[in-house]
Tab-separated table of C-alpha atoms and ligand atoms in Angstrom:
chain	number	residue	atom	x	y	z
A	556	MET	CA	2.537	-7.081	26.317
A	557	ALA	CA	2.607	-7.380	22.540
A	558	GLU	CA	5.806	-7.309	20.518
A	559	ILE	CA	5.883	-4.219	18.315
A	560	ILE	CA	6.226	-4.915	14.599
A	561	ASN	CA	8.678	-2.234	13.553
A	562	GLY	CA	7.706	-1.254	10.016
A	563	LYS	CA	10.119	1.644	9.973
A	564	GLU	CA	13.150	-0.599	10.583
A	565	LEU	CA	11.993	-3.293	8.180
A	566	ALA	CA	11.321	-0.704	5.469
A	567	LYS	CA	14.845	0.661	5.984
A	568	LYS	CA	16.311	-2.819	5.555
A	569	ILE	CA	14.318	-3.352	2.344
A	570	ARG	CA	15.376	0.047	0.977
A	571	LEU	CA	19.029	-0.890	1.561
A	572	GLN	CA	18.584	-4.160	-0.351
A	573	LEU	CA	16.876	-2.268	-3.168
A	574	LYS	CA	19.678	0.286	-3.314
A	575	GLN	CA	22.052	-2.576	-4.073
A	576	LYS	CA	19.757	-3.856	-6.844
A	577	VAL	CA	19.481	-0.385	-8.365
A	578	GLU	CA	23.290	-0.160	-8.339
A	579	GLU	CA	23.442	-3.428	-10.304
A	580	LEU	CA	20.872	-2.167	-12.811
A	581	LYS	CA	22.841	1.045	-13.255
A	582	ASN	CA	26.004	-0.969	-13.851
A	583	ASP	CA	24.089	-2.696	-16.634
A	584	GLY	CA	23.263	0.739	-18.068
A	585	VAL	CA	19.649	0.988	-16.847
A	586	GLN	CA	18.408	3.792	-14.610
A	587	PRO	CA	15.045	2.917	-12.964
A	588	LYS	CA	12.574	5.768	-13.133
A	589	LEU	CA	9.237	6.473	-11.445
A	590	SER	CA	6.823	9.075	-12.842
A	591	VAL	CA	4.167	10.410	-10.509
A	592	ILE	CA	1.101	12.318	-11.699
A	593	MET	CA	-0.770	14.551	-9.265
A	594	VAL	CA	-3.910	16.464	-10.249
A	595	GLY	CA	-5.097	19.389	-8.107
A	596	ASN	CA	-3.839	20.413	-4.672
A	597	ASP	CA	-4.464	17.796	-2.048
A	598	LYS	CA	-2.367	18.524	1.049
A	599	ALA	CA	-2.127	14.891	2.232
A	600	SER	CA	-1.133	13.776	-1.289
A	601	GLU	CA	1.674	16.327	-1.319
A	602	VAL	CA	3.125	14.715	1.825
A	603	TYR	CA	2.773	11.196	0.386
A	604	VAL	CA	4.427	12.203	-2.893
A	605	ARG	CA	7.254	13.927	-1.024
A	606	ASN	CA	7.893	10.696	0.925
A	607	LYS	CA	7.956	8.683	-2.294
A	608	SER	CA	10.360	11.142	-3.892
A	609	LYS	CA	12.665	10.974	-0.838
A	610	ALA	CA	12.676	7.172	-0.934
A	611	CYS	CA	13.518	7.213	-4.662
A	612	ASN	CA	16.410	9.602	-4.056
A	613	GLU	CA	17.778	7.448	-1.266
A	614	ILE	CA	17.677	4.270	-3.345
A	615	GLY	CA	18.883	5.820	-6.606
A	616	ILE	CA	15.616	5.630	-8.537
A	617	ALA	CA	15.043	8.646	-10.798
A	618	PHE	CA	11.847	10.478	-9.918
A	619	GLU	CA	9.749	12.881	-11.939
A	620	GLU	CA	6.542	14.592	-11.011
A	621	TYR	CA	3.697	15.935	-13.167
A	622	LEU	CA	1.706	18.498	-11.201
A	623	LEU	CA	-1.469	19.091	-13.175
A	624	PRO	CA	-3.965	21.862	-12.432
A	625	GLU	CA	-7.393	21.162	-10.901
A	626	GLU	CA	-9.128	21.910	-14.242
A	627	THR	CA	-7.216	19.219	-16.204
A	628	THR	CA	-9.570	17.373	-18.564
A	629	GLY	CA	-9.914	13.608	-18.805
A	630	GLU	CA	-8.396	13.711	-22.282
A	631	GLN	CA	-5.357	15.685	-21.105
A	632	LEU	CA	-4.777	13.226	-18.269
A	633	LEU	CA	-5.021	10.207	-20.585
A	634	ASN	CA	-2.642	11.894	-23.049
A	635	ILE	CA	-0.002	12.292	-20.351
A	636	ILE	CA	-0.443	8.672	-19.280
A	637	GLU	CA	-0.116	7.574	-22.898
A	638	THR	CA	3.144	9.532	-23.305
A	639	LEU	CA	4.519	7.894	-20.149
A	640	ASN	CA	3.338	4.459	-21.325
A	641	GLN	CA	5.399	4.957	-24.503
A	642	ARG	CA	8.548	6.355	-22.903
A	643	GLU	CA	11.262	3.728	-22.584
A	644	ASP	CA	13.054	5.590	-19.793
A	645	VAL	CA	9.973	5.424	-17.521
A	646	HIS	CA	9.494	2.101	-15.704
A	647	GLY	CA	6.816	2.946	-13.159
A	648	ILE	CA	3.767	5.218	-13.447
A	649	LEU	CA	1.761	6.278	-10.407
A	650	LEU	CA	-1.386	8.388	-10.424
A	651	GLN	CA	-1.726	9.852	-6.928
A	652	SER	CA	-5.276	9.704	-5.580
A	653	PRO	CA	-7.523	11.492	-4.925
A	654	ILE	CA	-7.966	13.335	-8.215
A	655	PRO	CA	-10.675	15.982	-8.824
A	656	LYS	CA	-14.214	14.616	-8.967
A	657	HIS	CA	-14.832	15.507	-12.626
A	658	LEU	CA	-12.162	12.968	-13.635
A	659	ASP	CA	-12.742	9.220	-13.829
A	660	ILE	CA	-9.970	7.647	-11.736
A	661	ARG	CA	-10.838	4.086	-12.817
A	662	GLU	CA	-10.530	5.043	-16.477
A	663	ALA	CA	-7.146	6.621	-15.742
A	664	PHE	CA	-5.829	3.634	-13.743
A	665	ASN	CA	-6.984	1.291	-16.513
A	666	TYR	CA	-5.092	3.386	-19.076
A	667	ILE	CA	-1.712	2.895	-17.382
A	668	ASP	CA	0.360	0.181	-19.068
A	669	TYR	CA	-0.054	-2.772	-16.685
A	670	LYS	CA	3.688	-3.454	-16.978
A	671	LYS	CA	4.346	-0.002	-15.463
A	672	ASP	CA	1.484	-0.202	-12.957
A	673	VAL	CA	3.642	-0.117	-9.819
A	674	ASP	CA	0.591	0.568	-7.630
A	675	GLY	CA	-0.998	-2.728	-8.725
A	676	PHE	CA	-4.371	-1.124	-9.502
A	677	HIS	CA	-4.722	-2.172	-13.165
A	678	PRO	CA	-7.374	-4.871	-13.750
A	679	ILE	CA	-4.745	-7.191	-15.253
A	680	ASN	CA	-2.664	-7.017	-12.067
A	681	VAL	CA	-5.766	-7.334	-9.877
A	682	GLY	CA	-6.771	-10.391	-11.917
A	683	LYS	CA	-3.299	-11.917	-11.676
A	684	LEU	CA	-3.447	-11.568	-7.897
A	685	ALA	CA	-6.857	-13.253	-7.849
A	686	ILE	CA	-5.560	-16.310	-9.716
A	687	GLY	CA	-2.235	-16.365	-7.853
A	688	GLU	CA	-0.035	-15.310	-10.808
A	689	ALA	CA	2.945	-12.973	-10.481
A	690	GLY	CA	2.038	-9.346	-11.175
A	691	PHE	CA	2.230	-6.020	-9.388
A	692	VAL	CA	0.549	-6.162	-5.999
A	693	SER	CA	-0.939	-3.119	-4.291
A	694	CYS	CA	1.772	-1.699	-2.012
A	695	THR	CA	0.015	-1.486	1.374
A	696	PRO	CA	-1.232	-5.102	1.418
A	697	ALA	CA	2.152	-6.266	0.093
A	698	GLY	CA	3.768	-4.387	2.987
A	699	VAL	CA	1.495	-6.092	5.514
A	700	MET	CA	2.433	-9.522	4.138
A	701	GLU	CA	6.133	-8.638	4.305
A	702	MET	CA	5.767	-7.695	7.983
A	703	LEU	CA	4.048	-10.998	8.813
A	704	LYS	CA	6.841	-12.843	7.005
A	705	GLU	CA	9.644	-10.931	8.728
A	706	TYR	CA	8.220	-11.726	12.170
A	707	ASN	CA	7.636	-15.417	11.265
A	708	ILE	CA	3.922	-15.107	11.927
A	709	GLU	CA	2.121	-18.212	10.813
A	710	ILE	CA	-0.652	-17.587	8.293
A	711	GLN	CA	-1.606	-21.039	7.065
A	712	GLY	CA	-4.784	-22.322	8.678
A	713	LYS	CA	-5.206	-19.139	10.730
A	714	ARG	CA	-8.368	-17.109	10.928
A	715	ALA	CA	-7.776	-13.639	9.429
A	716	VAL	CA	-10.305	-10.834	9.781
A	717	ILE	CA	-9.906	-7.645	7.745
A	718	ILE	CA	-12.034	-4.615	8.522
A	719	GLY	CA	-12.330	-2.567	5.322
A	720	ARG	CA	-12.921	-3.741	1.747
A	721	SER	CA	-11.338	-1.042	-0.401
A	722	ASN	CA	-9.803	-1.961	-3.740
A	723	ILE	CA	-6.392	-0.747	-2.585
A	724	VAL	CA	-6.182	-2.341	0.880
A	725	GLY	CA	-8.923	-4.685	2.129
A	726	LYS	CA	-9.665	-6.699	-1.015
A	727	PRO	CA	-6.082	-7.313	-2.217
A	728	LEU	CA	-5.001	-8.148	1.334
A	729	ALA	CA	-7.812	-10.695	1.608
A	730	GLN	CA	-6.544	-12.269	-1.603
A	731	LEU	CA	-2.933	-12.360	-0.406
A	732	LEU	CA	-3.881	-13.950	2.908
A	733	LEU	CA	-6.095	-16.459	1.121
A	734	ASN	CA	-3.221	-17.314	-1.226
A	735	GLU	CA	-1.206	-18.108	1.928
A	736	ASN	CA	-3.974	-20.433	3.154
A	737	ALA	CA	-5.552	-18.270	5.837
A	738	THR	CA	-9.313	-18.444	6.361
A	739	VAL	CA	-10.334	-14.897	5.587
A	740	THR	CA	-13.331	-12.803	6.604
A	741	VAL	CA	-13.729	-9.275	5.224
A	742	CYS	CA	-15.909	-6.841	7.191
A	743	HIS	CA	-17.295	-3.500	6.019
A	744	SER	CA	-19.703	-0.786	7.056
A	745	LYS	CA	-22.752	-3.050	6.613
A	746	THR	CA	-21.303	-5.989	8.589
A	747	GLN	CA	-23.308	-7.009	11.631
A	748	ASN	CA	-21.726	-8.196	14.897
A	749	ILE	CA	-18.318	-6.868	13.919
A	750	GLU	CA	-16.983	-7.064	17.503
A	751	GLN	CA	-17.775	-10.766	17.651
A	752	ILE	CA	-16.181	-11.475	14.250
A	753	ALA	CA	-13.067	-9.449	15.125
A	754	LYS	CA	-12.665	-11.423	18.348
A	755	GLU	CA	-12.388	-14.672	16.378
A	756	ALA	CA	-9.323	-13.434	14.500
A	757	ASP	CA	-5.824	-14.829	14.907
A	758	ILE	CA	-4.741	-12.039	12.555
A	759	LEU	CA	-6.838	-8.871	12.788
A	760	VAL	CA	-6.330	-6.088	10.253
A	761	ALA	CA	-7.938	-2.682	10.713
A	762	ALA	CA	-8.176	-0.746	7.435
A	763	LEU	CA	-11.194	1.489	7.745
A	764	GLY	CA	-9.962	4.936	8.740
A	765	LYS	CA	-11.682	5.362	12.127
A	766	PRO	CA	-9.508	6.267	15.129
A	767	LYS	CA	-9.593	3.781	18.049
A	768	PHE	CA	-12.217	1.621	16.291
A	769	ILE	CA	-10.507	-1.569	17.471
A	770	THR	CA	-10.746	-1.724	21.240
A	771	ALA	CA	-9.201	-4.349	23.537
A	772	ASN	CA	-12.517	-6.190	23.996
A	773	MET	CA	-12.611	-6.887	20.219
A	774	VAL	CA	-9.245	-8.661	20.240
A	775	LYS	CA	-8.621	-12.318	21.044
A	776	LYS	CA	-5.774	-12.957	23.487
A	777	ASP	CA	-2.464	-13.254	21.589
A	778	ALA	CA	-3.939	-12.169	18.257
A	779	VAL	CA	-1.717	-10.368	15.744
A	780	VAL	CA	-3.070	-6.856	15.178
A	781	ILE	CA	-2.168	-4.894	12.067
A	782	ASP	CA	-3.219	-1.250	11.973
A	783	VAL	CA	-3.408	0.141	8.440
A	784	GLY	CA	-5.412	3.240	9.388
A	785	ILE	CA	-3.955	6.728	9.158
A	786	ASN	CA	-6.061	9.402	10.843
A	787	ARG	CA	-5.165	12.900	11.928
A	788	THR	CA	-6.515	14.039	15.286
A	789	ASP	CA	-7.656	17.617	15.942
A	790	ASP	CA	-4.276	18.421	17.486
A	791	GLY	CA	-2.500	17.208	14.334
A	792	LYS	CA	-1.285	13.843	15.698
A	793	LEU	CA	-1.254	10.758	13.427
A	794	VAL	CA	-3.185	7.808	14.831
A	795	GLY	CA	-4.333	4.476	13.449
A	796	ASP	CA	-7.629	2.596	13.744
A	797	VAL	CA	-6.554	0.668	16.845
A	798	ASP	CA	-6.673	1.742	20.489
A	799	PHE	CA	-2.979	0.916	20.713
A	800	GLU	CA	-2.481	1.503	24.443
A	801	ASN	CA	-5.082	-1.042	25.487
A	802	VAL	CA	-4.846	-3.488	22.582
A	803	GLU	CA	-1.100	-4.001	23.047
A	804	LYS	CA	-1.906	-5.562	26.433
A	805	VAL	CA	-3.972	-8.307	24.744
A	806	ALA	CA	-2.248	-8.898	21.383
A	807	SER	CA	0.900	-10.951	20.732
A	808	TYR	CA	2.123	-8.617	17.953
A	809	ILE	CA	0.969	-5.133	17.003
A	810	THR	CA	1.950	-2.477	14.467
A	811	PRO	CA	2.291	1.128	15.643
A	812	VAL	CA	1.080	4.275	13.854
A	813	PRO	CA	3.251	5.986	12.764
A	814	GLY	CA	6.151	3.637	12.054
A	815	GLY	CA	4.155	0.541	11.114
A	816	VAL	CA	2.426	-0.107	7.809
A	817	GLY	CA	3.049	3.402	6.379
A	818	PRO	CA	6.807	3.095	5.717
A	819	MET	CA	6.259	-0.430	4.361
A	820	THR	CA	3.877	0.917	1.707
A	821	VAL	CA	6.598	3.184	0.339
A	822	ALA	CA	9.194	0.389	0.484
A	823	MET	CA	6.900	-1.909	-1.517
A	824	LEU	CA	6.390	0.820	-4.118
A	825	MET	CA	10.161	1.050	-4.496
A	826	ARG	CA	10.337	-2.724	-4.846
A	827	ASN	CA	7.689	-2.628	-7.576
A	828	VAL	CA	9.628	0.041	-9.502
A	829	VAL	CA	12.802	-2.050	-9.360
A	830	ARG	CA	10.814	-5.079	-10.469
A	831	ALA	CA	9.204	-3.170	-13.354
A	832	THR	CA	12.666	-2.026	-14.466
A	833	LYS	CA	14.024	-5.575	-14.393
A	834	LEU	CA	11.049	-6.900	-16.344
A	835	SER	CA	11.476	-4.179	-18.965
A	836	ILE	CA	14.948	-5.433	-19.896
A	837	ILE	CA	14.164	-9.143	-20.092
B	1392	NAP	P1	-11.683	3.516	2.127
B	1392	NAP	O1	-11.547	3.360	0.664
B	1392	NAP	O2	-12.359	4.699	2.704
B	1392	NAP	O3	-12.370	2.197	2.699
B	1392	NAP	C1	-12.732	2.083	4.030
B	1392	NAP	C2	-13.365	0.749	4.245
B	1392	NAP	O4	-13.714	0.653	5.617
B	1392	NAP	C3	-14.656	0.529	3.441
B	1392	NAP	O5	-14.689	-0.776	2.944
B	1392	NAP	C4	-15.764	0.766	4.472
B	1392	NAP	O6	-16.925	-0.005	4.253
B	1392	NAP	C5	-15.079	0.289	5.739
B	1392	NAP	N1	-15.662	0.951	6.911
B	1392	NAP	C6	-15.827	2.266	7.133
B	1392	NAP	N2	-16.415	2.482	8.319
B	1392	NAP	C7	-16.634	1.259	8.858
B	1392	NAP	C8	-17.218	0.805	10.061
B	1392	NAP	N3	-17.698	1.664	10.974
B	1392	NAP	N4	-17.254	-0.510	10.290
B	1392	NAP	C9	-16.777	-1.397	9.399
B	1392	NAP	N5	-16.210	-1.035	8.216
B	1392	NAP	C10	-16.151	0.280	7.970
B	1392	NAP	O7	-10.261	3.504	2.829
B	1392	NAP	P2	-8.831	2.874	2.403
B	1392	NAP	O8	-8.265	3.639	1.287
B	1392	NAP	O9	-8.915	1.397	2.329
B	1392	NAP	O10	-8.011	3.262	3.722
B	1392	NAP	C11	-8.371	2.795	4.993
B	1392	NAP	C12	-7.472	3.446	6.017
B	1392	NAP	O11	-6.138	3.061	5.763
B	1392	NAP	C13	-7.461	4.973	5.992
B	1392	NAP	O12	-7.248	5.455	7.294
B	1392	NAP	C14	-6.265	5.297	5.132
B	1392	NAP	O13	-5.719	6.576	5.412
B	1392	NAP	C15	-5.343	4.211	5.538
B	1392	NAP	N6	-4.340	3.848	4.535
B	1392	NAP	C16	-3.081	3.694	4.987
B	1392	NAP	C17	-2.087	3.324	4.118
B	1392	NAP	C18	-0.709	3.125	4.660
B	1392	NAP	O14	0.225	3.153	3.909
B	1392	NAP	N7	-0.573	2.899	5.954
B	1392	NAP	C19	-2.369	3.122	2.769
B	1392	NAP	C20	-3.688	3.255	2.327
B	1392	NAP	C21	-4.664	3.611	3.235
B	1392	NAP	P3	-17.873	0.154	2.944
B	1392	NAP	O15	-17.132	-0.512	1.828
B	1392	NAP	O16	-19.101	-0.569	3.324
B	1392	NAP	O17	-18.033	1.626	2.749
């Protein structure tokens, strides 16, 4: 039976460490602040933003929210970002996705000052990750790496397979694992023989958003299985992309949903805000 990687507990530990760091910053006269922009009414986004706000409150990071109406224009959105870029009291800026279809999310992400880009989506931060330089790293992949580290899971020389190639999860995670000397394969919706490729993995990451996609027959004995997926079933339950019940019998380590990668994502966001604050006073 696999050991459960407890993201909830690890995230709590990280939040406690961050609280201490925020205290120190406050003693030096600096109050870290995160500004979140939300456009339109997306129910899931409201929950995510509420969780981020709660985490900020717990750690002592100031939090402010801009709730913009559905009909916001591209120019209005960029103007708000520009104001936040200029404000010295704001250290982190986060544009919650999705945003309405008439707006260009890439243009908006690119407009955020890369030094306040706590989501790690700005091309400068993406580029820094690609060449192995310090920058802001996308929170979910950073959270996955932190879990592997906490549980002393060896990465070097291991075969890692990631299913999903999004800009916010699959691609940056591939880069992070590569930087730690794993041999990385990234699968996507056009990949052929995915079961066979998955079965070769020492570290298997599911980040595609399809409930129970990873079944026990796709997992090598004693593989480490990381479930990034968040899906809501018809009866309102949260499930990942992995058939947890059966895969935990084959894997050596496994992350649950909920209580796995999700809380780590928020903890890494908090870490990025603290980091952005520190960098702003150097
Ligand atoms: P996304 O942008 O929709 O990307 C999904 C990726 O999965 C794409 O690369 C897609 O391939 C691939 N894919 C879809 N169906 C596939 C299939 N049948 N076989 C192989 N690959 C397939 O999603 P995302 O934003 O990366 O999120 C992925 C999942 O993680 C979602 O469930 C999301 O809710 C969850 N998530 C969780 C957290 C967290 O904190 N735990 C954070 C972010 C996301 P193509 O590129 O070919 O289309």
